[in-house]
Amino acid sequence: METEAVMEQGLLDVGILPCNLKSSVSVPARNHQKLSTTVREETRTRPPNSYCVKFESFATMSKLVAGNGDKYESRPFSAGGYNWTFLIYPNVNKPVGSGGYVSLYVKIDNSSFIATQTEVYAWIKFLTYKSTTDTYHELHATEAQRFHLFKQEYGMLTFLEIGYYQNPAYGFIFNGGQSVFGVDIVVSKPPATWEDVAYEENIRDPVLDWRITNFSTRDKVSYTSDTFSSGGRNWVLKVYPNGAGSATGNSLSLYLLSASNEKGYVKAKFRVINQTPSKNVEKQVDGWPNAKENGWGVDTLIPLADIKDPSKGFLVKDTIRFEVEILAFSRTNSISN
């Protein structure tokens, strides 16, 4: 609970927390009102977590507030980084339209909006203690409520029939007429950071030309190119001369990797350049990074037999050439509020 009970001297026993009361009176079943589909009614044992008000006498308070707009307004309290007050209307048709119901409202301090012109979204739950079951009767909306400079209050016009606070058998008044009301306020704060995702097609400097010399004598499993820039991002190429995965021993494998380990959608063309010249080998990739390399590429770019065949023109003076053309990619920018 963010704030303990704070009420008018003489109407409250401030030495006892109003949310820790018990009784064992047997009561008749209650006939519930028909609720809107946007309002839910629940029962719980957990006390209110934002603020709690106990009237030492519901009947006395009902009379006293008649000269105060027929409402009791609590002292200010803090919840979710904002100051609030809790409004309780215990009399018939106050406010107008409430009929024979107690009405409960919360009001946010308007100074929260004057300086920043902002708005606040908060989940609000209203509660009252029922001594016969040692539980709390709760009503709450199914959506967060919006508060701003021109809408500072929100509440339940028909929270609970006043008659239930006039007969101790129902459990909502106890110990000689005491009653307890409470509220939960959970402020929904905007995200501190968020992402802006765009799809870019007109890529600046889209082509990388990578030459590997002494290709036939290289005996490592894989080789990585120097970093290159394309579209404002840094990339590297990774080649498996003897293939990777299921292509091992059969085909050369080539991958495009993000130098900063970014993940996103990429569309690119992978080529093995024919140096005769003749027709290049070209395969297109479009999609999200694969799990194996965390990049984009082709396992079976070109058969190893075609590379080794001098008549094919792909390996000249023991040099092989690759070309990757980046056609498009998704770009994600993180933005902080």
Coordinates of C-alpha atoms in Angstrom, one line a residue, residues 57-324:
S57 CA -19.5 6.2 11.1
F58 CA -20.9 6.0 7.5
A59 CA -24.2 7.5 8.7
T60 CA -22.5 10.5 10.4
M61 CA -20.3 11.2 7.4
S62 CA -23.3 11.1 5.1
K63 CA -24.8 13.9 7.1
L64 CA -21.6 16.0 7.4
V65 CA -20.9 16.1 3.7
A66 CA -24.4 17.4 2.9
G67 CA -22.9 20.9 3.2
N68 CA -19.8 20.0 1.2
G69 CA -21.2 19.1 -2.2
D70 CA -22.4 15.8 -0.8
K71 CA -18.9 14.3 -1.1
Y72 CA -15.9 13.5 1.0
E73 CA -12.5 14.4 -0.6
S74 CA -9.5 12.7 0.9
R75 CA -6.1 14.3 1.6
P76 CA -3.7 14.2 -1.4
F77 CA -1.8 11.0 -1.9
S78 CA 0.8 9.8 -4.4
A79 CA 0.4 7.0 -6.9
G80 CA 2.4 6.3 -10.1
G81 CA 4.3 9.5 -9.7
Y82 CA 1.3 11.8 -9.6
N83 CA -0.8 13.3 -6.9
W84 CA -4.5 12.3 -6.5
T85 CA -7.5 12.7 -4.2
F86 CA -10.2 10.1 -3.5
L87 CA -13.8 11.3 -3.7
I88 CA -16.7 9.4 -1.9
Y89 CA -20.3 10.4 -2.4
P90 CA -22.4 8.6 0.3
N91 CA -25.8 10.2 -0.4
V92 CA -28.8 9.5 -2.6
N93 CA -28.6 10.9 -6.2
K94 CA -25.3 12.7 -5.4
P95 CA -23.9 13.2 -7.9
V96 CA -27.0 13.5 -10.1
G97 CA -27.8 10.2 -11.8
S98 CA -26.3 8.0 -9.1
G99 CA -29.8 7.2 -7.8
G100 CA -29.5 5.1 -4.6
Y101 CA -25.9 4.2 -5.1
V102 CA -22.6 5.2 -3.4
S103 CA -20.3 6.9 -6.0
L104 CA -16.5 6.7 -5.9
Y105 CA -14.1 8.9 -8.0
V106 CA -10.4 9.7 -8.2
K107 CA -9.1 13.1 -9.2
I108 CA -5.6 13.8 -10.4
D109 CA -3.8 17.0 -9.4
N110 CA -4.1 19.3 -12.5
S111 CA -0.6 20.8 -11.8
S112 CA 0.6 17.5 -13.5
F113 CA -0.7 18.9 -16.8
I114 CA -0.2 22.6 -16.6
A115 CA 3.6 22.6 -17.1
T116 CA 3.8 19.7 -19.6
Q117 CA 0.4 19.6 -21.4
T118 CA 0.7 15.8 -21.1
E119 CA -1.8 13.1 -20.5
V120 CA -1.9 10.1 -18.2
Y121 CA -3.3 6.7 -18.6
A122 CA -4.1 4.7 -15.4
W123 CA -5.9 1.5 -14.4
I124 CA -8.4 2.3 -11.6
K125 CA -10.0 -0.2 -9.2
F126 CA -12.5 0.9 -6.6
L127 CA -13.0 -1.3 -3.5
T128 CA -15.0 -1.5 -0.3
Y129 CA -14.4 -3.9 2.6
K130 CA -17.0 -6.6 3.5
S131 CA -16.5 -7.7 7.1
T132 CA -18.7 -10.8 6.9
T133 CA -16.3 -12.5 4.4
D134 CA -13.1 -10.6 5.2
T135 CA -12.9 -9.6 1.5
Y136 CA -13.0 -6.6 -0.7
H137 CA -15.8 -5.9 -3.2
E138 CA -14.2 -4.5 -6.3
L139 CA -15.4 -2.7 -9.5
H140 CA -13.0 -1.7 -12.3
A141 CA -13.2 -0.8 -15.9
T142 CA -11.7 -3.1 -18.5
E143 CA -9.6 -0.3 -20.1
A144 CA -7.1 2.2 -18.7
Q145 CA -8.6 5.6 -18.1
R146 CA -7.2 8.8 -19.8
F147 CA -6.6 11.9 -17.7
H148 CA -5.6 15.3 -19.0
L149 CA -6.0 19.0 -18.3
F150 CA -9.7 18.9 -19.3
K151 CA -10.5 15.5 -17.8
Q152 CA -9.1 15.2 -14.3
E153 CA -11.7 12.9 -12.7
Y154 CA -12.9 9.3 -13.3
G155 CA -15.2 7.2 -11.2
M156 CA -18.0 4.7 -10.7
L157 CA -21.4 6.6 -10.6
T158 CA -23.2 3.4 -9.3
F159 CA -20.6 1.7 -7.2
L160 CA -22.8 0.0 -4.6
E161 CA -26.3 0.5 -3.3
I162 CA -26.4 2.8 -0.3
G163 CA -28.8 0.3 1.4
Y164 CA -25.8 -2.0 2.0
Y165 CA -24.3 0.6 4.2
Q166 CA -27.4 1.0 6.3
N167 CA -27.8 -2.6 7.5
P168 CA -24.8 -4.3 9.4
A169 CA -26.1 -7.7 8.3
Y170 CA -24.6 -7.1 4.8
G171 CA -21.1 -6.6 6.2
F172 CA -20.3 -3.3 4.6
I173 CA -20.8 -1.5 7.9
F174 CA -19.4 -3.0 11.1
N175 CA -18.1 -2.3 14.5
G176 CA -20.9 0.2 15.2
G177 CA -21.1 1.7 11.7
Q178 CA -17.6 1.8 10.3
S179 CA -17.0 1.4 6.6
V180 CA -13.9 1.2 4.4
F181 CA -13.3 2.3 0.9
G182 CA -10.1 2.0 -1.2
V183 CA -8.6 2.5 -4.6
D184 CA -5.9 1.0 -6.7
I185 CA -4.2 3.3 -9.2
V186 CA -1.7 1.8 -11.7
V187 CA -0.3 4.4 -14.1
S188 CA 0.6 3.1 -17.5
K189 CA 3.7 4.9 -18.5
P190 CA 4.8 5.4 -22.1
P191 CA 7.8 3.2 -23.2
A192 CA 11.2 4.7 -22.5
T193 CA 12.5 3.4 -25.8
W194 CA 10.8 2.3 -29.0
E195 CA 11.7 1.2 -32.5
D196 CA 11.3 2.8 -35.9
V197 CA 11.4 0.1 -38.7
A198 CA 11.8 1.1 -42.3
Y199 CA 12.3 -0.8 -45.6
E200 CA 15.0 0.7 -47.8
E201 CA 15.4 -0.2 -51.5
N202 CA 17.5 2.6 -53.0
I203 CA 20.8 1.4 -51.5
R204 CA 23.8 3.6 -51.7
D205 CA 27.0 1.8 -52.8
P206 CA 25.1 -1.5 -53.2
V207 CA 27.9 -3.7 -54.8
L208 CA 30.9 -5.4 -53.1
D209 CA 33.6 -7.0 -55.2
W210 CA 35.7 -9.5 -53.2
R211 CA 38.7 -11.3 -54.7
I212 CA 40.4 -14.3 -53.0
T213 CA 43.9 -15.1 -54.3
N214 CA 45.7 -18.5 -53.9
F215 CA 42.3 -20.0 -53.5
S216 CA 43.3 -23.6 -54.2
T217 CA 45.9 -23.6 -51.4
R218 CA 43.6 -22.2 -48.7
D219 CA 42.8 -24.9 -46.2
K220 CA 40.7 -23.2 -43.5
V221 CA 37.1 -24.0 -43.1
S222 CA 36.0 -20.4 -43.7
Y223 CA 37.3 -16.9 -44.5
T224 CA 35.9 -13.5 -43.8
S225 CA 36.3 -10.3 -45.9
D226 CA 37.2 -6.9 -44.7
T227 CA 34.3 -4.7 -43.5
F228 CA 32.6 -2.8 -46.3
S229 CA 29.9 -0.1 -46.2
S230 CA 26.6 -0.3 -48.1
G231 CA 23.4 1.7 -47.5
G232 CA 25.0 3.3 -44.4
R233 CA 25.6 0.0 -42.7
N234 CA 28.7 -2.1 -42.3
W235 CA 28.8 -5.7 -43.7
V236 CA 31.2 -8.6 -44.1
L237 CA 31.2 -11.6 -46.4
K238 CA 32.0 -15.1 -45.2
V239 CA 32.9 -17.9 -47.6
Y240 CA 33.2 -21.6 -47.0
P241 CA 35.5 -22.8 -49.9
N242 CA 34.6 -26.5 -49.3
G243 CA 30.9 -25.7 -48.5
A244 CA 29.0 -25.6 -45.2
G245 CA 26.4 -27.9 -43.7
S246 CA 24.8 -30.2 -46.2
A247 CA 26.8 -28.6 -49.0
T248 CA 30.2 -29.6 -47.5
G249 CA 32.3 -31.3 -50.1
N250 CA 29.9 -30.5 -53.0
S251 CA 29.4 -26.7 -53.3
L252 CA 30.9 -23.4 -52.2
S253 CA 28.9 -21.5 -49.6
L254 CA 28.8 -17.7 -49.3
Y255 CA 27.1 -15.5 -46.7
L256 CA 26.5 -11.8 -46.0
L257 CA 26.8 -10.8 -42.4
S258 CA 26.0 -7.6 -40.5
A259 CA 29.2 -6.3 -38.9
S260 CA 27.2 -4.9 -36.0
N261 CA 25.1 -8.1 -35.6
E262 CA 21.9 -6.4 -36.8
K263 CA 19.0 -8.7 -37.6
G264 CA 16.4 -7.8 -40.2
Y265 CA 15.2 -8.5 -43.7
V266 CA 17.7 -8.4 -46.6
K267 CA 17.3 -8.9 -50.3
A268 CA 20.6 -9.4 -52.2
K269 CA 22.1 -11.1 -55.2
F270 CA 25.2 -13.3 -54.8
R271 CA 27.5 -13.9 -57.8
V272 CA 30.5 -15.8 -58.7
I273 CA 32.1 -13.8 -61.5
N274 CA 33.1 -15.7 -64.7
Q275 CA 36.5 -14.2 -65.6
T276 CA 36.6 -15.6 -69.2
P277 CA 34.3 -13.5 -69.4
S278 CA 31.1 -15.6 -69.8
K279 CA 27.9 -16.1 -67.8
N280 CA 28.2 -15.5 -64.1
V281 CA 26.6 -17.7 -61.5
E282 CA 24.0 -15.7 -59.7
K283 CA 21.5 -16.5 -56.9
Q284 CA 19.2 -14.2 -55.1
V285 CA 18.4 -14.3 -51.4
D286 CA 15.6 -12.5 -49.7
G287 CA 14.5 -13.1 -46.1
W288 CA 15.5 -12.9 -42.5
P289 CA 18.9 -14.1 -41.1
N290 CA 19.3 -17.9 -40.8
A291 CA 20.1 -19.4 -37.4
K292 CA 23.3 -21.0 -38.5
E293 CA 25.2 -17.9 -39.5
N294 CA 23.0 -15.2 -38.2
G295 CA 23.2 -13.8 -41.7
W296 CA 21.9 -14.2 -45.3
G297 CA 23.4 -16.4 -47.9
V298 CA 23.5 -19.5 -50.1
D299 CA 24.7 -22.9 -49.1
T300 CA 25.0 -24.2 -52.7
L301 CA 26.2 -21.1 -54.6
I302 CA 28.4 -23.0 -57.1
P303 CA 29.5 -26.6 -57.4
L304 CA 33.1 -27.2 -56.5
A305 CA 33.6 -29.1 -59.7
D306 CA 32.8 -26.0 -61.7
I307 CA 35.3 -24.0 -59.8
K308 CA 38.0 -26.6 -60.4
D309 CA 37.3 -26.9 -64.1
P310 CA 39.6 -24.4 -65.9
S311 CA 37.3 -24.3 -68.9
K312 CA 34.5 -22.8 -66.8
G313 CA 36.4 -19.6 -66.1
F314 CA 35.6 -19.1 -62.4
L315 CA 39.1 -19.7 -61.1
V316 CA 41.8 -17.8 -63.1
K317 CA 45.4 -17.5 -61.9
D318 CA 44.2 -19.2 -58.7
T319 CA 41.9 -16.2 -58.0
I320 CA 38.2 -16.3 -57.5
R321 CA 35.9 -13.3 -57.5
F322 CA 32.6 -12.8 -55.7
E323 CA 30.1 -10.0 -56.0
V324 CA 27.3 -9.2 -53.7

